Coordinates of C-alpha atoms in Angstrom, one line a residue:
X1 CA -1.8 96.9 -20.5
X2 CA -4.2 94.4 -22.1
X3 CA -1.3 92.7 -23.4
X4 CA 0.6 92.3 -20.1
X5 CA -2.7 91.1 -18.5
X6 CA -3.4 88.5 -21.1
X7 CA 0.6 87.4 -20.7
X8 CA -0.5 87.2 -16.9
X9 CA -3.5 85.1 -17.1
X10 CA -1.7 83.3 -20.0
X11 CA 1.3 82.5 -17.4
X12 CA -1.2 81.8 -15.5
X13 CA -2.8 78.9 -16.9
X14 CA 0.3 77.8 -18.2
X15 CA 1.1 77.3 -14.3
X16 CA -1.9 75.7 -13.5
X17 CA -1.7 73.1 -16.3
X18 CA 2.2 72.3 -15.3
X19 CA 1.0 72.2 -11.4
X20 CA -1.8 70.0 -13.2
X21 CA 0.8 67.6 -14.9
X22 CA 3.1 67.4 -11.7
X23 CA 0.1 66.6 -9.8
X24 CA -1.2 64.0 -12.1
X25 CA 2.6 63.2 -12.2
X26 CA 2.5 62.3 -8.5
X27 CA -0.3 60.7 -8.3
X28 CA 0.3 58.1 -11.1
X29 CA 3.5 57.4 -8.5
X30 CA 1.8 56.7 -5.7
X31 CA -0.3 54.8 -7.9
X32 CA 2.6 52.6 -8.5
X33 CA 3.9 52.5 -5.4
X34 CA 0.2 51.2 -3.8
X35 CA 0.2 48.5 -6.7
X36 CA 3.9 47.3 -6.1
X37 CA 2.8 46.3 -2.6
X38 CA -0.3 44.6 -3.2
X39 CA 2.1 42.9 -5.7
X40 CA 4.5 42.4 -3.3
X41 CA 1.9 40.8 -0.8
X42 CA 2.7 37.4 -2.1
X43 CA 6.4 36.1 -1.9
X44 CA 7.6 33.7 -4.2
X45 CA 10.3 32.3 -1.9
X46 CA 11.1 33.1 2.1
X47 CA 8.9 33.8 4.9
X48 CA 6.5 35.0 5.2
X49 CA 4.7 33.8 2.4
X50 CA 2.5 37.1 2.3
X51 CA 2.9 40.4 3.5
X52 CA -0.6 41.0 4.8
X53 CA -2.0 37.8 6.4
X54 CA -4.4 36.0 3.6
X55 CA -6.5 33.3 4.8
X56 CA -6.8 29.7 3.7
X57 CA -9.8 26.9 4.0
X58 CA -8.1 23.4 4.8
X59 CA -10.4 20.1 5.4
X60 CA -9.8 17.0 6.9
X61 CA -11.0 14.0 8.3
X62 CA -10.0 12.0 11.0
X63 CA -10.8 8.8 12.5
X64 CA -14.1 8.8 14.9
X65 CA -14.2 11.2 17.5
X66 CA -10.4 12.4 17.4
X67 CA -11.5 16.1 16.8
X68 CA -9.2 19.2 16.4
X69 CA -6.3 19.0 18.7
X70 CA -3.9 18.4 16.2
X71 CA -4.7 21.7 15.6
X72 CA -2.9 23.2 18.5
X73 CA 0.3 21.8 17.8
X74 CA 3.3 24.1 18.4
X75 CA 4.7 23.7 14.8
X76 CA 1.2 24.2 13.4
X77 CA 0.7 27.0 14.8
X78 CA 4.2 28.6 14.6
X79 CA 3.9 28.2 10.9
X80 CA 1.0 30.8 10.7
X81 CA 3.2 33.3 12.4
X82 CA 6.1 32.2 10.2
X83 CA 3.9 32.2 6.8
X84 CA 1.5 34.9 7.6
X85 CA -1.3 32.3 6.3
X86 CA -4.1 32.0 9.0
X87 CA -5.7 28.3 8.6
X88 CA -9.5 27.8 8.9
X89 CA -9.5 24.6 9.9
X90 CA -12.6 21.8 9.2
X91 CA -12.1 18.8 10.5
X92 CA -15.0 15.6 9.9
X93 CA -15.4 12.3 11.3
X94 CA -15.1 9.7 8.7
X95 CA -17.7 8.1 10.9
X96 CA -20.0 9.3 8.7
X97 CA -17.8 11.1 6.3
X98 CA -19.1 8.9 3.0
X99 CA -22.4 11.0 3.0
X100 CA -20.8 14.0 3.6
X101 CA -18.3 14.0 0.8
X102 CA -20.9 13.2 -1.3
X103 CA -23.2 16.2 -0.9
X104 CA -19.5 18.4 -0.7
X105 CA -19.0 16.9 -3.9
X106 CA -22.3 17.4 -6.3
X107 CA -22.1 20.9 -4.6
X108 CA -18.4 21.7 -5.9
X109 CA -18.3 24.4 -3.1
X110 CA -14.9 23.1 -1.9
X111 CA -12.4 24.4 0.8
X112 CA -9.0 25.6 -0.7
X113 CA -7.2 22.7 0.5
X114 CA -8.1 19.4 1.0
X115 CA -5.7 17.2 3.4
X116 CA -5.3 13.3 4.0
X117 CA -5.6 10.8 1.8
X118 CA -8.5 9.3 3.4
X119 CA -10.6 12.4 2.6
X120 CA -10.7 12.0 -1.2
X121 CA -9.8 8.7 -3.0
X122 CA -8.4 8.2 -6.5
X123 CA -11.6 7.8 -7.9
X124 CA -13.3 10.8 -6.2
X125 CA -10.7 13.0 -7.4
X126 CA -10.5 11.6 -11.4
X127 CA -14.4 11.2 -11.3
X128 CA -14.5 15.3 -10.1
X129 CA -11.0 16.1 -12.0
X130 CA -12.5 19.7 -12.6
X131 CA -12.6 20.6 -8.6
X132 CA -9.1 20.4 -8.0
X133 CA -5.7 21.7 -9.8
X134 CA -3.0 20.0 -11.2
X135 CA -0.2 20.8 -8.9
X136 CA 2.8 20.0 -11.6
X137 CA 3.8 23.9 -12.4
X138 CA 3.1 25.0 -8.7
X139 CA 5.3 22.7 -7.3
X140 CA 7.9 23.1 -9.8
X141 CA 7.5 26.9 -9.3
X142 CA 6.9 27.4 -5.6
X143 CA 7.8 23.7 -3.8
X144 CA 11.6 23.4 -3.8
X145 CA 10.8 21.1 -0.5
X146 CA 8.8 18.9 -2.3
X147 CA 10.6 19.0 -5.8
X148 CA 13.8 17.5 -3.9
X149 CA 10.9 14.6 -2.9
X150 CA 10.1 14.6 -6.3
X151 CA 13.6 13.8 -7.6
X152 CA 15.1 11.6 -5.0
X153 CA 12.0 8.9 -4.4
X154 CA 11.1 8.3 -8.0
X155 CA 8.4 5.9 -6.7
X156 CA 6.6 9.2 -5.1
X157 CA 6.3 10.6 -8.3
X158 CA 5.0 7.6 -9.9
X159 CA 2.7 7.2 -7.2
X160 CA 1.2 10.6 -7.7
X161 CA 1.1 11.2 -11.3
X162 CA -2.5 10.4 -12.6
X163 CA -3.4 8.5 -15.9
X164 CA -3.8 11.9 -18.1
X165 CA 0.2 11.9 -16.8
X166 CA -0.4 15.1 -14.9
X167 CA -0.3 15.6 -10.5
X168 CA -3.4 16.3 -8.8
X169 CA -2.3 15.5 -5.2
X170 CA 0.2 16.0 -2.9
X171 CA 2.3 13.0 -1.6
X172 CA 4.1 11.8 1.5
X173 CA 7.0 9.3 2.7
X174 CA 6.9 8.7 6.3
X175 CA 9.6 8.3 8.6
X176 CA 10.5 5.1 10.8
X177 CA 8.3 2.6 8.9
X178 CA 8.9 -1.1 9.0
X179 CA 9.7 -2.7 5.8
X180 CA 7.8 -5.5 6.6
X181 CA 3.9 -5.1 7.4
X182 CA 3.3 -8.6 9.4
X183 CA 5.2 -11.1 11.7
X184 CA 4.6 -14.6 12.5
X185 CA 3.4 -14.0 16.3
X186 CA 3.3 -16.8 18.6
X187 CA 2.8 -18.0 22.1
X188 CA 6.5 -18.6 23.6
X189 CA 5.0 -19.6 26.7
X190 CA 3.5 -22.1 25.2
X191 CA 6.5 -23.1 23.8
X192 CA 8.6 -23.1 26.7
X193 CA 6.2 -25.2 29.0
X194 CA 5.8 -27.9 25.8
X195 CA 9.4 -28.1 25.8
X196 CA 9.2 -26.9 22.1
X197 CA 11.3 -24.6 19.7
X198 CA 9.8 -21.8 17.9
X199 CA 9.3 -23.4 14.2
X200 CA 10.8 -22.8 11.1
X201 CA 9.3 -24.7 8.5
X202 CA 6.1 -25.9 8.0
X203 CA 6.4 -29.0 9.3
X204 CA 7.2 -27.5 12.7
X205 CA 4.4 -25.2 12.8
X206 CA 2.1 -28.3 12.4
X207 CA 3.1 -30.2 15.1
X208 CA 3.9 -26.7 17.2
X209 CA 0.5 -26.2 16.4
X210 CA -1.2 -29.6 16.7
X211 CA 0.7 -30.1 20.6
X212 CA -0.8 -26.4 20.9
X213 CA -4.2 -27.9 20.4
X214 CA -3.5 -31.1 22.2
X215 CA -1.7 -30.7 25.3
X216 CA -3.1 -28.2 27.5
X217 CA -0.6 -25.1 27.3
X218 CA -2.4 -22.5 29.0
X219 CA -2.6 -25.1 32.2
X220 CA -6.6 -24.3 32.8
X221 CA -7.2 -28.2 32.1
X222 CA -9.9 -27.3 29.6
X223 CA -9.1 -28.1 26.0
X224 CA -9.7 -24.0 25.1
X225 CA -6.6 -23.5 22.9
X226 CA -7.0 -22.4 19.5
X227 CA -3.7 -22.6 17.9
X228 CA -5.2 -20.1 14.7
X229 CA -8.5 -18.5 14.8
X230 CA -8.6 -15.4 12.0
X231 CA -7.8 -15.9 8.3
X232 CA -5.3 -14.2 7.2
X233 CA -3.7 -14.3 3.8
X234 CA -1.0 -14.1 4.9
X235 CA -0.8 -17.9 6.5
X236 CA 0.3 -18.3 2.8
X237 CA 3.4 -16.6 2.8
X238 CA 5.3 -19.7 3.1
X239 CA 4.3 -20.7 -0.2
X240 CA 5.3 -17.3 -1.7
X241 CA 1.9 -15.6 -1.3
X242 CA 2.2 -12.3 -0.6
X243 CA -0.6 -9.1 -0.7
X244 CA 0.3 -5.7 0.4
X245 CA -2.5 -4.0 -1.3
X246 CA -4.9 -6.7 -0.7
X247 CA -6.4 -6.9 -4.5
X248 CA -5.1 -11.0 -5.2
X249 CA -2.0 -9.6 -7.5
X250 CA 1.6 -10.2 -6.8
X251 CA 4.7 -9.6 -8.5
X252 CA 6.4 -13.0 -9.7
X253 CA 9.6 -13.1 -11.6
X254 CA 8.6 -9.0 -12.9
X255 CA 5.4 -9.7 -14.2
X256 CA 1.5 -9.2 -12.2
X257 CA 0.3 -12.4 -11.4
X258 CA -3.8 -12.8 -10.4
X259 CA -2.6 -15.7 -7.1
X260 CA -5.4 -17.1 -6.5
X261 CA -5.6 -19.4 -9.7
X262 CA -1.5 -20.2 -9.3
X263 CA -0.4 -23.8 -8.2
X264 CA 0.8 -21.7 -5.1
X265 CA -2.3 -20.7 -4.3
X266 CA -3.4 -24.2 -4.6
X267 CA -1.1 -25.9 -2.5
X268 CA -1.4 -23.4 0.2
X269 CA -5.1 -24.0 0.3
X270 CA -4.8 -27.7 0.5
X271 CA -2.2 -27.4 3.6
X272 CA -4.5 -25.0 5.5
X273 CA -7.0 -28.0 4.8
X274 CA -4.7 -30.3 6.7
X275 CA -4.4 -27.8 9.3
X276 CA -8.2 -27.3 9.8
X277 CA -8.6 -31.6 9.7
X278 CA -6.4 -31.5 12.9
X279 CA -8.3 -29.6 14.9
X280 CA -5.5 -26.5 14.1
X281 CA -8.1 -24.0 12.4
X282 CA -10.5 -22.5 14.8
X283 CA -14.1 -23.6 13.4
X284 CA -15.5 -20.4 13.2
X285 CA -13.2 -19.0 11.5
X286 CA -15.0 -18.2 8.1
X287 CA -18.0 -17.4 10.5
X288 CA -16.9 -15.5 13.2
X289 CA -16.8 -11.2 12.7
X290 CA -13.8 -9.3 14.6
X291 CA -15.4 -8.5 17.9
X292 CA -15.6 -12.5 18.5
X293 CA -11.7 -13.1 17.2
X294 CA -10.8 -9.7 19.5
X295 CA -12.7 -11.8 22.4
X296 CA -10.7 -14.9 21.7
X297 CA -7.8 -13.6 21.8
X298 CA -8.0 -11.3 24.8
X299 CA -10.2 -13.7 26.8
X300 CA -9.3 -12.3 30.5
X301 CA -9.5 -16.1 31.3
X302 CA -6.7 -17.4 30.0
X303 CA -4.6 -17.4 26.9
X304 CA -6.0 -19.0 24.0
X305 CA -4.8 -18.9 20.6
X306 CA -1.3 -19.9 19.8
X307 CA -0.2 -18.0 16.2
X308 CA -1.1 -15.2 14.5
X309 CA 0.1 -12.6 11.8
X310 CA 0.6 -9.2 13.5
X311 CA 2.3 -5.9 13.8
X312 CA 2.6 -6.3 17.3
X313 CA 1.9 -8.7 20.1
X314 CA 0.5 -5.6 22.2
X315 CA -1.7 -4.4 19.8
X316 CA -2.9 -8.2 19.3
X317 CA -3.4 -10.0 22.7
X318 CA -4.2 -7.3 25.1
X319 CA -3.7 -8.2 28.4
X320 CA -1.6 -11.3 27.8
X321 CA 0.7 -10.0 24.8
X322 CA 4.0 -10.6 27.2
X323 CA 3.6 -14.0 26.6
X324 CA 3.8 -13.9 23.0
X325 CA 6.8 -13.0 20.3
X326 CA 7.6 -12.5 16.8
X327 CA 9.3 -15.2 14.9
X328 CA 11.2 -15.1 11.5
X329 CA 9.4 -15.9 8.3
X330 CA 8.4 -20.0 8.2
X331 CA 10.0 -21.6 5.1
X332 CA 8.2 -22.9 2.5
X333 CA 8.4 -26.2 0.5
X334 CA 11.4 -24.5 -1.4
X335 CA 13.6 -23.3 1.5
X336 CA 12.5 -20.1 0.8
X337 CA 11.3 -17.1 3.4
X338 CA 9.0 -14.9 2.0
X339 CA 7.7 -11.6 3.9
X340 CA 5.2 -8.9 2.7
X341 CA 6.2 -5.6 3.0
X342 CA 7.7 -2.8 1.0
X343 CA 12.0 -2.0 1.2
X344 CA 10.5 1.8 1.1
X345 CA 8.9 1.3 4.5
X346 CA 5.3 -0.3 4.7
X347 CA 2.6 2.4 3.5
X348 CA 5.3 5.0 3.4
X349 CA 4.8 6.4 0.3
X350 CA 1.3 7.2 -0.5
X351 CA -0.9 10.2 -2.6
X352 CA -3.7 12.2 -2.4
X353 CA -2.1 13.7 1.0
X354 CA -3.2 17.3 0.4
X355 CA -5.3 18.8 -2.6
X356 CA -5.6 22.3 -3.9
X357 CA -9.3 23.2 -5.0
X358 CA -9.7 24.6 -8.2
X359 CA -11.7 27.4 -6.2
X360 CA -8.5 28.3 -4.0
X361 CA -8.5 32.3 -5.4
X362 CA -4.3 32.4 -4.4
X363 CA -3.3 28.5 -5.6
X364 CA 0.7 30.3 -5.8
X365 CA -0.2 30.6 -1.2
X366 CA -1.7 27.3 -0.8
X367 CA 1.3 25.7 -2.5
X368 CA 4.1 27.2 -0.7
X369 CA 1.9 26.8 2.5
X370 CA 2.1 23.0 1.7
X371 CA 5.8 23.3 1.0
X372 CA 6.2 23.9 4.2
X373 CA 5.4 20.4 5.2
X374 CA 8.1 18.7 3.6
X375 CA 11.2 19.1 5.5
X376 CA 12.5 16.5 7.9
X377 CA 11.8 18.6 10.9
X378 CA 8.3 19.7 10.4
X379 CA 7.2 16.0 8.5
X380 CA 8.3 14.3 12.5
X381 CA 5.9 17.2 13.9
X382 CA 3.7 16.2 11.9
X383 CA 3.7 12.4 12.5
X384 CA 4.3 12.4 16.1
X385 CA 4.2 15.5 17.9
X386 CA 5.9 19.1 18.2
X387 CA 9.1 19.6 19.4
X388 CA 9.3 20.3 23.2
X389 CA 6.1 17.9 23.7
X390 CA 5.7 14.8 21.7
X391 CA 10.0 15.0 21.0
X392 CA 12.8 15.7 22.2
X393 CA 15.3 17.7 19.7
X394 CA 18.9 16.4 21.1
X395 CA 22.1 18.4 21.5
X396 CA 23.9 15.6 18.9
X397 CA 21.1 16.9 16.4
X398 CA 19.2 13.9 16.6
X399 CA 15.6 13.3 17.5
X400 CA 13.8 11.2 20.3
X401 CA 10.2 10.7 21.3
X402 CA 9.1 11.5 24.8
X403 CA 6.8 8.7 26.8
X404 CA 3.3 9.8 26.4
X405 CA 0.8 10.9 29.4
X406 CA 0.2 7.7 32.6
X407 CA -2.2 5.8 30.8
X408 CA -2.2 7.3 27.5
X409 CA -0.7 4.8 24.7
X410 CA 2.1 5.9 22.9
X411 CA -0.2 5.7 19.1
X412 CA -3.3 7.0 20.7
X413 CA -1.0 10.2 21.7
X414 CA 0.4 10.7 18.6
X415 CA -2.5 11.3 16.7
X416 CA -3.8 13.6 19.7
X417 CA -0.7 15.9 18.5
X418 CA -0.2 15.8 14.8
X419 CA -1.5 14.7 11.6
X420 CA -0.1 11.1 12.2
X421 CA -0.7 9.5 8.8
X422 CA -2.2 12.1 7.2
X423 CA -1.0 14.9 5.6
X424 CA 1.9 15.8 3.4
X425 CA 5.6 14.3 4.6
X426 CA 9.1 14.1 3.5
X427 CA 11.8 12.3 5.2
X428 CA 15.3 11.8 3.4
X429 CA 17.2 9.1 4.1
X430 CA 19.5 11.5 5.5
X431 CA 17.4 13.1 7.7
X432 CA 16.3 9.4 8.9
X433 CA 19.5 8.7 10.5
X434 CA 18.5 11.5 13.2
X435 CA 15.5 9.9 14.2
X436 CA 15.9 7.6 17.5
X437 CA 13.6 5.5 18.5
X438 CA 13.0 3.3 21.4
X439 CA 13.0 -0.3 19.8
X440 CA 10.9 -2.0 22.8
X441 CA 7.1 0.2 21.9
X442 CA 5.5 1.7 19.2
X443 CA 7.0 3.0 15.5
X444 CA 10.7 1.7 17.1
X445 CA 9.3 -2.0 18.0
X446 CA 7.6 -2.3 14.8
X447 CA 11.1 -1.5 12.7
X448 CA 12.6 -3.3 15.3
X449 CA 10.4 -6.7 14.5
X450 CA 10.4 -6.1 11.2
X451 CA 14.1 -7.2 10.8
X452 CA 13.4 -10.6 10.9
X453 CA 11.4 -10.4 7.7
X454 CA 13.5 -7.4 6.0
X455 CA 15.8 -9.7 3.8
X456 CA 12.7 -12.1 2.5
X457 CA 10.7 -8.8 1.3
X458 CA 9.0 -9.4 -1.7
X459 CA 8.1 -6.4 -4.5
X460 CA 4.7 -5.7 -4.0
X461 CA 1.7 -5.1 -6.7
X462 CA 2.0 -1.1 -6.4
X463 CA -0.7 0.8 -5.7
X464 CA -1.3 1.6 -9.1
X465 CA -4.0 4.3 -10.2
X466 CA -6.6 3.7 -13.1
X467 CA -8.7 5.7 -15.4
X468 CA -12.4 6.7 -14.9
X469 CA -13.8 4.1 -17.3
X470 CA -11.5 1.1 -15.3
X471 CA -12.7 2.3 -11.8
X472 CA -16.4 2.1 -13.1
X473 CA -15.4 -1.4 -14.2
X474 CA -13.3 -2.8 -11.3
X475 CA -15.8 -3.2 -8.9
X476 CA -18.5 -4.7 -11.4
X477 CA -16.0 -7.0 -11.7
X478 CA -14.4 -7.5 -8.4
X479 CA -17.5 -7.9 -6.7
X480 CA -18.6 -11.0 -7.8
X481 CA -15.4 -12.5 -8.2
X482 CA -14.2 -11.9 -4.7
X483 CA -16.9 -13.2 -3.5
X484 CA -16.6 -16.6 -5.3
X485 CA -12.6 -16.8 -4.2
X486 CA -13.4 -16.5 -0.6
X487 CA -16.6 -18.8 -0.7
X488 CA -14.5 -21.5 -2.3
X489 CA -11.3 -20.8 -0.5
X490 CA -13.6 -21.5 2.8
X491 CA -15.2 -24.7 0.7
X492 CA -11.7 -26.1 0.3
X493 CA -10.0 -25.6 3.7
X494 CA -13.1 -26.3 5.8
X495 CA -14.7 -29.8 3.6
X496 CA -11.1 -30.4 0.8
X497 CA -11.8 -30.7 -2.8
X498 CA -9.4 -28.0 -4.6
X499 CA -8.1 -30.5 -6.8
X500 CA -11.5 -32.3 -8.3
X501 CA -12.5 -28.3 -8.2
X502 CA -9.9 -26.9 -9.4
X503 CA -10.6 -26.6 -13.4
X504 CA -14.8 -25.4 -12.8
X505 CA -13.4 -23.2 -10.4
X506 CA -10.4 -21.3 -12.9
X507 CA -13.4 -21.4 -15.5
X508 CA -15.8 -19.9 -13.5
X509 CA -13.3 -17.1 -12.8
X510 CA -13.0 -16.4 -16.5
X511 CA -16.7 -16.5 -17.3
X512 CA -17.4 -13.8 -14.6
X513 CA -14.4 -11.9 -16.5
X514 CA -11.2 -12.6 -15.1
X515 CA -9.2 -11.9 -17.8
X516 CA -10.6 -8.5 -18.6
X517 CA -9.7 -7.6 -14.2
X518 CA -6.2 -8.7 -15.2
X519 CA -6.1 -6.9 -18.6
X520 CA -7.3 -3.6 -16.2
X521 CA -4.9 -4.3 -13.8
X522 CA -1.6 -4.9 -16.0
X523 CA -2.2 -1.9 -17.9
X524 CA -2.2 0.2 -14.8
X525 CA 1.1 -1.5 -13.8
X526 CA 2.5 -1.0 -17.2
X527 CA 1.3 3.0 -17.1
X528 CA 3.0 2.8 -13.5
X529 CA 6.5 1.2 -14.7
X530 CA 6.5 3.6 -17.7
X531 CA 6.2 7.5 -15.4
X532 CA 10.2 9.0 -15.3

């Protein structure tokens, strides 16, 4: 009996500890099962990005008091239902943005994602490398949108790839942009009444210019014309002057070039000094601060000023822009056009468009957020407007932009709806050939004027990035020897002398360290050339 009872309790236990195991059994399954999902909360391709919406801290700044209403367009906020990935927007002035950024920075307590390129600059972002993640595995991993930008605009790559030859931004390309930045604007009204052609060389702008000054054009019977009132470097195109990135180099026969101690430079100087003799130059013009050459040439008065350097007429002479148009490129002394610009579309390609922070806890959600961003259709939602507001999505499969709001500009509506310039954008040239455009306003009249100066393009100096020890040194440098350029440059067109000058003046330049700017800036270009 004793034996059978043990046996009992003995099957007993035995059950107990097998009931044990299947429980513990079970239990380590469910385990599993719990931990697969939170696994599985992050997808590495498709939508939605995450299973269980995760949240993400993006900045930006815009321009004064544009606010947040980008915010609520229909693509950006589709995209949080399609990803799953709720967006807590900040959004800061860059009124006052420069004190701002400064405190953000020394505090490293960063948002997850930074976007625009106007937020953080090259040398915030090398000067603070620590604060933000080098992007190259992410995107090769989790950005098949913007890998394919990667591999088919090799100058987007070599744009973003910093000196330590790693990515620590974001790019974009733009869609619809002009290859040419400025046109020759002038008054055709003007030119009709004085019985005159619209000039193609530079002896025909000076005596265009000089009957401009002489003979009365606007008909007020006041002698109130100023055929050119704002410097521009550009008034030296003609000689084969040209400065997209407005830091004096150019590229001349492959090689960077510092312009303003070549014999171009020179002799474009001395003919502005002929001009300004005539009467041509306004006499303020080295004196005179934008609101006064805004005031000049909008005077509600009359027209004044004959010829200028623009994108637009509109955005230039206000109330009388009908009476002006854009002209071809004048020739210089060598037959030659010349026109500054870019053949990848003026400003297109630029970096720093979005940063992830190196306290972003799910980097892997931040990037395929962002590679959201870079197909055709959302980059034109982003630059204009959402579909079924700012555009129109066609039946042919092509694109048009709606007219904005009664008394609303088409630009000033744009940004209202989307990023505009900011921001992270592809457009293929593919996709481009979708994209219609009016060419008499806005983004279609600026590619629209820009073909008179698209075969005379020159290659620009690139935007080229530099170390943290050459960005210390740049503006030490620069400083002091961009302020002696323009003072004599303003010496020599307003009183002559460049060529009794000339020699103190090229010294000078070196003795303040000229050639150790030009070193800087050569090696950054060669660093450029060299990314694949």
């Amino acid at each position: 009996m004793k034996k059978a009872v043990k046996r009992s309790i003995n099957l007993l236990l035995l059950a107990g500890l097998l009931a044990s195991s299947m429980a513990g059994c079970g239990s380590k399954k469910v385990a599993e099962t719990v931990s697969d999902k939170q696994e599985a909360t992050f997808n590495s391709t498709g939508l939605p990005i995450v299973n269980k919406k995760a949240t993400l801290s993006v900045l930006t700044t815009r321009w004064g008091s544009m606010g947040d209403s980008f915010t609520k367009n229909k693509w950006v906020k589709d995209l949080e239902t399609n990803t799953n990935v709720k967006i807590k927007w900040e959004v800061q002035s860059l009124n006052d943005w420069a004190t701002q950024k400064s405190v953000l920075l020394a505090s490293g307590d960063l948002p997850d994602v930074i976007l625009g390129n106007q937020t953080f600059s090259d040398s915030d972002i090398i000067g603070n490398q620590g604060l933000f993640v080098a992007v190259d595995d992410l995107a090769k991993k989790y950005m098949p949108n913007y890998t394919e930008a990667l591999n088919k605009l090799p100058e987007l790559k070599k744009m973003e790839t910093f000196p330590d030859g790693k990515m620590y931004s974001f790019g974009k390309n733009l869609p619809s942009r002009p290859q040419t930045e400025y046109q020759p604007v002038i008054n055709k009204v003007w030119l009709d009444k004085l019985g005159l052609k619209a000039p193609t060389t530079l002896d025909e702008l000076y005596n265009v210019l000089l009957a401009f000054k002489t003979k009365d054009p606007n008909g007020n019977g006041k002698a109130d014309e100023i055929p050119i009132t704002d410097f521009t470097i550009n008034l030296l195109n003609p000689f084969g002057i040209t400065d997209l990135n407005v830091n004096s180099m150019m590229i001349n026969d492959g090689s960077p070039v510092y312009y303003p101690t070549s014999n171009q430079y020179k002799d474009g100087v001395k003919w502005l000094q002929k001009l300004y003799a005539a009467g041509i130059i306004d006499r303020e013009m080295f004196t005179q601060d934008n609101t006064m050459i805004t005031s000049k040439k909008q005077d509600p008065k009359a027209a004044r000023v004959g010829f200028t350097y623009a994108w637009t007429p509109d955005a230039t002479f206000g109330t009388w822009s009908s009476q002006y148009q854009a002209i071809a490129p004048i020739k210089g002394t060598d037959g030659k056009q010349y026109a500054p610009g870019d053949t990848n579309g003026v400003f297109s390609i630029q970096r720093n468009e979005a940063l992830i922070t190196a306290g972003c806890k799910t980097p892997e959600v931040a990037a395929r957020w962002l590679d959201q961003f870079y197909t055709g259709e959302a980059s034109i939602q982003n630059f204009w407007g959402a579909e079924g507001t700012v555009i129109t999505k066609n039946s042919n499969d092509t694109f048009s932009l709606n007219n904005p709001p009664e008394g609303t500009s088409a630009d000033a509506w744009y940004w209202d709806q989307s990023l505009r310039d900011f921001g992270p954008k592809y457009i293929s040239a593919d996709f481009q050939k979708k994209i219609a455009l009016s060419p008499k306003s806005g983004d279609g009249l600026k590619v629209e004027l820009s073909k008179l100066g698209d075969a005379y393009v020159t290659t620009p100096f690139p935007n080229v990035m530099y170390t943290v020890e050459e960005n210390q040194e740049i503006p030490t440098l620069t400083t002091d020897i961009d302020t002696y350029v323009g003072q004599m440059r303003a010496q020599w067109i307003t009183k002559g002398g460049i060529d009794a000058g000339w020699d103190a003046y090229v010294k000078k330049l070196n003795n303040m360290g000229l050639d150790k700017l030009v070193k800087i800036r050569t090696d950054a270009y060669s660093r450029y050339k060299s990314i694949k």
